[in-house]
CSV table of C-alpha atoms in Angstrom, one decimal:
chain,number,residue,atom,x,y,z
A,1,UNK,CA,0.0,0.0,-0.1
A,2,UNK,CA,2.9,2.4,0.9
A,3,UNK,CA,4.7,1.7,-2.4
A,4,UNK,CA,1.3,2.4,-4.4
A,5,UNK,CA,0.8,5.8,-2.3
A,6,UNK,CA,4.3,6.8,-3.0
A,7,UNK,CA,4.3,5.9,-6.7
A,8,UNK,CA,1.2,8.2,-7.2
A,9,UNK,CA,2.8,11.0,-5.3
A,10,UNK,CA,5.8,10.7,-7.4
A,11,UNK,CA,3.9,10.9,-10.6
A,12,UNK,CA,1.7,13.7,-9.3
A,13,UNK,CA,4.6,15.9,-8.1
A,14,UNK,CA,6.5,15.4,-11.5
A,15,UNK,CA,3.4,16.4,-13.5
A,16,UNK,CA,2.8,19.3,-11.5
A,17,UNK,CA,6.4,20.6,-11.7
A,18,UNK,CA,6.2,20.3,-15.6
A,19,UNK,CA,2.7,21.9,-15.5
A,20,UNK,CA,4.1,24.9,-13.6
A,21,UNK,CA,6.8,25.4,-16.2
A,22,UNK,CA,4.3,25.0,-19.0
A,23,UNK,CA,2.0,27.4,-17.2
A,24,UNK,CA,4.6,30.1,-16.7
A,25,UNK,CA,5.8,29.9,-20.4
A,26,UNK,CA,2.1,30.2,-21.7
A,27,UNK,CA,1.3,33.1,-19.5
A,28,UNK,CA,0.8,36.0,-21.7
A,29,UNK,CA,1.7,38.8,-21.8
A,30,UNK,CA,4.9,38.9,-19.9
A,31,UNK,CA,7.5,41.9,-20.1
A,32,UNK,CA,10.8,40.6,-21.5
A,33,UNK,CA,9.9,37.0,-21.3
A,34,UNK,CA,8.8,34.4,-23.8
A,35,UNK,CA,5.2,34.1,-24.1
A,36,UNK,CA,2.3,33.2,-26.5
A,37,UNK,CA,2.6,36.5,-28.3
A,38,UNK,CA,6.4,36.8,-29.0
A,39,UNK,CA,9.8,35.9,-27.6
A,40,UNK,CA,10.3,38.9,-25.5
A,41,UNK,CA,13.9,40.0,-25.1
A,42,UNK,CA,15.2,36.6,-26.3
A,43,UNK,CA,16.5,35.9,-29.7
A,44,UNK,CA,17.5,32.3,-28.9
A,45,UNK,CA,14.3,31.2,-27.3
A,46,UNK,CA,10.6,30.5,-28.3
A,47,UNK,CA,7.6,29.1,-26.8
A,48,UNK,CA,7.9,25.9,-28.6
A,49,UNK,CA,11.6,25.6,-27.3
A,50,UNK,CA,10.2,26.6,-23.7
A,51,UNK,CA,7.5,23.8,-24.0
A,52,UNK,CA,10.0,21.2,-25.2
A,53,UNK,CA,12.3,22.0,-22.3
A,54,UNK,CA,9.6,21.8,-19.7
A,55,UNK,CA,8.5,18.4,-20.8
A,56,UNK,CA,12.1,17.2,-21.0
A,57,UNK,CA,12.4,17.8,-17.3
A,58,UNK,CA,9.6,15.4,-16.2
A,59,UNK,CA,11.9,12.6,-15.5
A,60,UNK,CA,14.1,14.8,-13.4
A,61,UNK,CA,11.5,15.9,-11.3
A,62,UNK,CA,10.1,12.3,-11.0
A,63,UNK,CA,13.6,11.0,-9.8
A,64,UNK,CA,13.8,14.0,-7.2
A,65,UNK,CA,10.3,13.1,-5.9
A,66,UNK,CA,11.3,9.3,-5.7
A,67,UNK,CA,14.6,9.6,-3.8
A,68,UNK,CA,12.8,12.4,-1.4
A,69,UNK,CA,9.9,10.4,-0.4
A,70,UNK,CA,9.8,10.4,3.5
A,71,UNK,CA,13.5,11.1,3.3
A,72,UNK,CA,14.9,13.0,6.4
A,73,UNK,CA,15.9,16.3,5.5
A,74,UNK,CA,19.7,16.2,5.7
A,75,UNK,CA,23.0,16.4,3.8
A,76,UNK,CA,22.4,13.1,2.1
A,77,UNK,CA,19.0,14.2,0.5
A,78,UNK,CA,20.7,17.5,-0.6
A,79,UNK,CA,23.4,15.7,-2.4
A,80,UNK,CA,21.1,13.2,-4.0
A,81,UNK,CA,18.9,15.7,-5.6
A,82,UNK,CA,21.6,17.9,-6.7
A,83,UNK,CA,23.1,15.0,-8.6
A,84,UNK,CA,19.9,14.4,-10.3
A,85,UNK,CA,19.4,18.4,-10.9
A,86,UNK,CA,22.8,18.3,-12.8
A,87,UNK,CA,21.7,15.3,-14.9
A,88,UNK,CA,18.4,17.5,-15.5
A,89,UNK,CA,20.4,20.2,-16.7
A,90,UNK,CA,21.9,18.0,-19.2
A,91,UNK,CA,18.6,16.6,-20.3
A,92,UNK,CA,17.4,20.3,-20.9
A,93,UNK,CA,20.5,21.2,-22.8
A,94,UNK,CA,20.1,18.2,-25.0
A,95,UNK,CA,16.4,19.0,-25.6
A,96,UNK,CA,17.2,22.7,-26.4
A,97,UNK,CA,20.4,22.2,-28.5
A,98,UNK,CA,22.5,23.9,-25.7
A,99,UNK,CA,20.0,26.8,-24.6
A,100,UNK,CA,19.7,27.4,-21.0
A,101,UNK,CA,16.0,27.7,-20.7
A,102,UNK,CA,15.2,26.3,-17.2
A,103,UNK,CA,18.6,25.9,-15.1
A,104,UNK,CA,17.0,28.2,-12.4
A,105,UNK,CA,13.7,26.6,-12.5
A,106,UNK,CA,15.3,23.0,-11.9
A,107,UNK,CA,17.0,24.4,-8.8
A,108,UNK,CA,13.7,26.1,-7.4
A,109,UNK,CA,11.3,23.4,-8.4
A,110,UNK,CA,13.6,20.4,-7.6
A,111,UNK,CA,13.7,21.9,-4.0
A,112,UNK,CA,10.1,22.1,-3.6
A,113,UNK,CA,9.5,18.8,-5.2
A,114,UNK,CA,11.9,17.2,-2.7
A,115,UNK,CA,10.3,19.2,0.2
A,116,UNK,CA,6.8,18.0,-0.7
A,117,UNK,CA,7.9,14.4,-1.1
A,118,UNK,CA,9.7,14.3,2.1
A,119,UNK,CA,6.6,15.7,3.8
A,120,UNK,CA,3.8,14.1,1.9
A,121,UNK,CA,1.1,15.0,4.4
A,122,UNK,CA,2.2,18.7,4.7
A,123,UNK,CA,-0.4,21.0,3.1
A,124,UNK,CA,0.9,24.4,4.5
A,125,UNK,CA,2.9,26.2,1.6
A,126,UNK,CA,4.9,28.1,4.1
A,127,UNK,CA,6.2,25.0,5.7
A,128,UNK,CA,7.1,23.6,2.4
A,129,UNK,CA,9.2,26.6,1.6
A,130,UNK,CA,10.9,26.4,5.0
A,131,UNK,CA,11.6,22.6,4.2
A,132,UNK,CA,13.0,23.5,0.9
A,133,UNK,CA,15.3,26.1,2.7
A,134,UNK,CA,16.5,23.5,5.0
A,135,UNK,CA,17.4,21.2,2.2
A,136,UNK,CA,19.3,24.0,0.3
A,137,UNK,CA,21.1,25.0,3.3
A,138,UNK,CA,23.1,21.7,3.5
A,139,UNK,CA,26.3,21.7,1.8
A,140,UNK,CA,26.8,19.8,-1.4
A,141,UNK,CA,30.1,18.5,-1.6
A,142,UNK,CA,30.1,17.6,-5.2
A,143,UNK,CA,29.0,20.8,-6.6
A,144,UNK,CA,31.3,21.8,-9.7
A,145,UNK,CA,33.6,24.9,-9.1
A,146,UNK,CA,32.4,26.6,-12.3
A,147,UNK,CA,32.0,30.4,-12.4
A,148,UNK,CA,28.4,31.3,-13.6
A,149,UNK,CA,26.9,34.5,-14.7
A,150,UNK,CA,24.8,34.7,-11.7
A,151,UNK,CA,27.8,34.4,-9.4
A,152,UNK,CA,29.6,37.2,-11.2
A,153,UNK,CA,26.6,39.5,-10.8
A,154,UNK,CA,26.3,38.7,-7.1
A,155,UNK,CA,29.9,39.5,-6.6
A,156,UNK,CA,29.7,42.8,-8.5
A,157,UNK,CA,26.5,44.2,-7.0
A,158,UNK,CA,26.4,42.4,-3.7
A,159,UNK,CA,22.8,40.9,-4.1
A,160,UNK,CA,21.1,37.7,-3.2
A,161,UNK,CA,21.1,35.0,-5.9
A,162,UNK,CA,19.0,31.9,-6.4
A,163,UNK,CA,21.1,29.9,-3.9
A,164,UNK,CA,20.5,32.4,-1.2
A,165,UNK,CA,16.9,32.7,-2.2
A,166,UNK,CA,16.4,29.1,-1.6
A,167,UNK,CA,18.4,28.9,1.6
A,168,UNK,CA,16.4,31.6,3.2
A,169,UNK,CA,13.2,29.8,2.4
A,170,UNK,CA,12.2,31.7,-0.7
A,171,UNK,CA,11.2,35.0,1.0
A,172,UNK,CA,10.1,36.4,-2.4
A,173,UNK,CA,7.7,33.7,-2.8
A,174,UNK,CA,6.4,33.9,0.7
A,175,UNK,CA,6.1,37.6,0.8
A,176,UNK,CA,5.5,38.8,-2.7
A,177,UNK,CA,4.3,36.3,-5.4
A,178,UNK,CA,2.3,34.0,-3.2
A,179,UNK,CA,0.5,36.9,-1.5
A,180,UNK,CA,-0.1,38.8,-4.9
A,181,UNK,CA,-1.5,35.6,-6.4
A,182,UNK,CA,-3.9,34.9,-3.4
A,183,UNK,CA,-5.1,38.3,-3.2
A,184,UNK,CA,-6.0,38.7,-6.9
A,185,UNK,CA,-7.8,35.4,-6.7
A,186,UNK,CA,-9.7,36.5,-3.6
A,187,UNK,CA,-10.6,39.6,-5.7
A,188,UNK,CA,-11.9,37.1,-8.4
A,189,UNK,CA,-9.6,38.5,-10.9
A,190,UNK,CA,-9.1,36.3,-13.9
A,191,UNK,CA,-6.4,33.5,-13.3
A,192,UNK,CA,-4.1,34.9,-16.0
A,193,UNK,CA,-4.3,38.4,-14.4
A,194,UNK,CA,-3.8,36.9,-11.0
A,195,UNK,CA,-0.6,35.1,-12.2
A,196,UNK,CA,0.8,38.2,-14.1
A,197,UNK,CA,0.3,40.3,-10.8
A,198,UNK,CA,2.3,37.5,-9.0
A,199,UNK,CA,5.0,38.0,-11.6
A,200,UNK,CA,5.1,41.6,-11.3
A,201,UNK,CA,5.3,41.4,-7.3
A,202,UNK,CA,8.4,39.3,-7.8
A,203,UNK,CA,9.8,41.8,-10.5
A,204,UNK,CA,9.2,44.6,-7.9
A,205,UNK,CA,11.2,43.0,-5.3
A,206,UNK,CA,13.5,40.6,-6.5
A,207,UNK,CA,17.1,41.8,-7.4
A,208,UNK,CA,17.1,39.7,-10.5
A,209,UNK,CA,20.6,38.7,-11.6
A,210,UNK,CA,19.2,37.9,-15.0
A,211,UNK,CA,18.5,41.5,-15.5
A,212,UNK,CA,21.7,42.7,-13.8
A,213,UNK,CA,23.8,40.4,-16.1
A,214,UNK,CA,22.4,42.0,-19.3
A,215,UNK,CA,21.8,45.5,-18.0
A,216,UNK,CA,23.0,47.4,-14.8
A,217,UNK,CA,21.7,48.6,-11.6
A,218,UNK,CA,19.8,51.6,-12.9
A,219,UNK,CA,17.9,49.0,-15.3
A,220,UNK,CA,17.0,46.9,-12.2
A,221,UNK,CA,15.7,49.9,-10.4
A,222,UNK,CA,13.6,51.2,-13.3
A,223,UNK,CA,12.1,47.6,-13.7
A,224,UNK,CA,11.3,47.2,-10.1
A,225,UNK,CA,9.8,50.8,-9.8
A,226,UNK,CA,7.5,50.2,-13.0
A,227,UNK,CA,6.3,46.7,-11.7
A,228,UNK,CA,5.6,48.2,-8.2
A,229,UNK,CA,3.7,51.0,-9.9
A,230,UNK,CA,1.5,48.6,-11.9
A,231,UNK,CA,0.5,46.9,-8.8
A,232,UNK,CA,-0.2,50.1,-7.1
A,233,UNK,CA,-2.6,51.0,-10.0
A,234,UNK,CA,-4.4,47.8,-9.5
A,235,UNK,CA,-2.9,46.1,-12.6
A,236,UNK,CA,-4.9,45.6,-15.7
A,237,UNK,CA,-7.9,47.0,-13.9
A,238,UNK,CA,-7.1,50.7,-14.5
A,239,UNK,CA,-5.9,52.5,-17.6
A,240,UNK,CA,-2.7,54.0,-15.7
A,241,UNK,CA,-2.0,50.3,-14.9
A,242,UNK,CA,-2.2,49.3,-18.4
A,243,UNK,CA,0.1,52.2,-19.5
A,244,UNK,CA,2.7,51.3,-16.9
A,245,UNK,CA,2.6,47.6,-18.1
A,246,UNK,CA,3.2,48.6,-21.7
A,247,UNK,CA,6.0,51.1,-20.6
A,248,UNK,CA,7.7,48.1,-18.7
A,249,UNK,CA,7.3,45.9,-21.8
A,250,UNK,CA,8.8,48.3,-24.1
A,251,UNK,CA,11.8,49.1,-21.8
A,252,UNK,CA,12.4,45.3,-21.5
A,253,UNK,CA,12.4,44.9,-25.2
A,254,UNK,CA,14.2,47.8,-26.2
A,255,UNK,CA,17.3,47.0,-23.7
A,256,UNK,CA,16.8,43.3,-24.3
A,257,UNK,CA,16.4,42.5,-20.6
A,258,UNK,CA,14.7,39.6,-19.3
A,259,UNK,CA,13.5,38.9,-15.6
A,260,UNK,CA,14.3,35.2,-15.9
A,261,UNK,CA,15.0,34.9,-12.1
A,262,UNK,CA,11.4,36.2,-11.4
A,263,UNK,CA,10.0,33.8,-14.2
A,264,UNK,CA,11.7,30.8,-12.3
A,265,UNK,CA,10.3,32.0,-9.0
A,266,UNK,CA,6.7,32.3,-10.6
A,267,UNK,CA,6.9,28.7,-11.8
A,268,UNK,CA,7.9,27.8,-8.2
A,269,UNK,CA,4.8,29.7,-6.9
A,270,UNK,CA,2.4,28.1,-9.4
A,271,UNK,CA,3.8,24.6,-8.3
A,272,UNK,CA,3.3,25.5,-4.7
A,273,UNK,CA,-0.3,26.4,-5.1
A,274,UNK,CA,-1.2,23.6,-7.4
């Protein structure tokens, strides 16, 4: 009976993780990001590629869920899922001909899948975030010592990157996107608008290393300011909100800036409440 229950949960978590990536990709419109209308600020990505990448990662999330089921939260678990995640990155790159479509999402979603599988009866999203943070805080002794764009940006601007975001229990999901999504749903806004408001809540608060890699600090401040103003003006519900959204989209496209970190956290948010 336990084996049947665990198998069902493993399949459910893998399916939900892939669906979260697909829902994030399909969400339209999104400033600077690939969506159903256009490729945003990307010349090397398309919606078709994003969907292909998402589906290629189902096996990765399935393995993470399988090894994490009822597993104690410890360094052994951290290193198990890290190894699977690195294999998942290779599966992603194979599916996309070398394009990094979802590396950050593998990290965030992998941790949340692991947390949910380790605590299969836990329904509180805050507890899941905290558990994911605990997992992320253990040292992975086998992490390759490769310099990434994110690490270079963190050093240059002294900001928090994806690793720290996870280790602190995903504070921007807890305090920004999750609250924005639930608030919009409670106001009975269309689900697409609720998800866009969750994305903009992230863009308004996250020191997105993807933006800083392509742009600079002034670009980050401008994007965070416009995203915050969009929310203050009640999003698409007002003419001013729609105007601000268009200005934000134009800014990202003109400067070729993409809030990829916020997109990863949005996918993680959608998984959390699925």
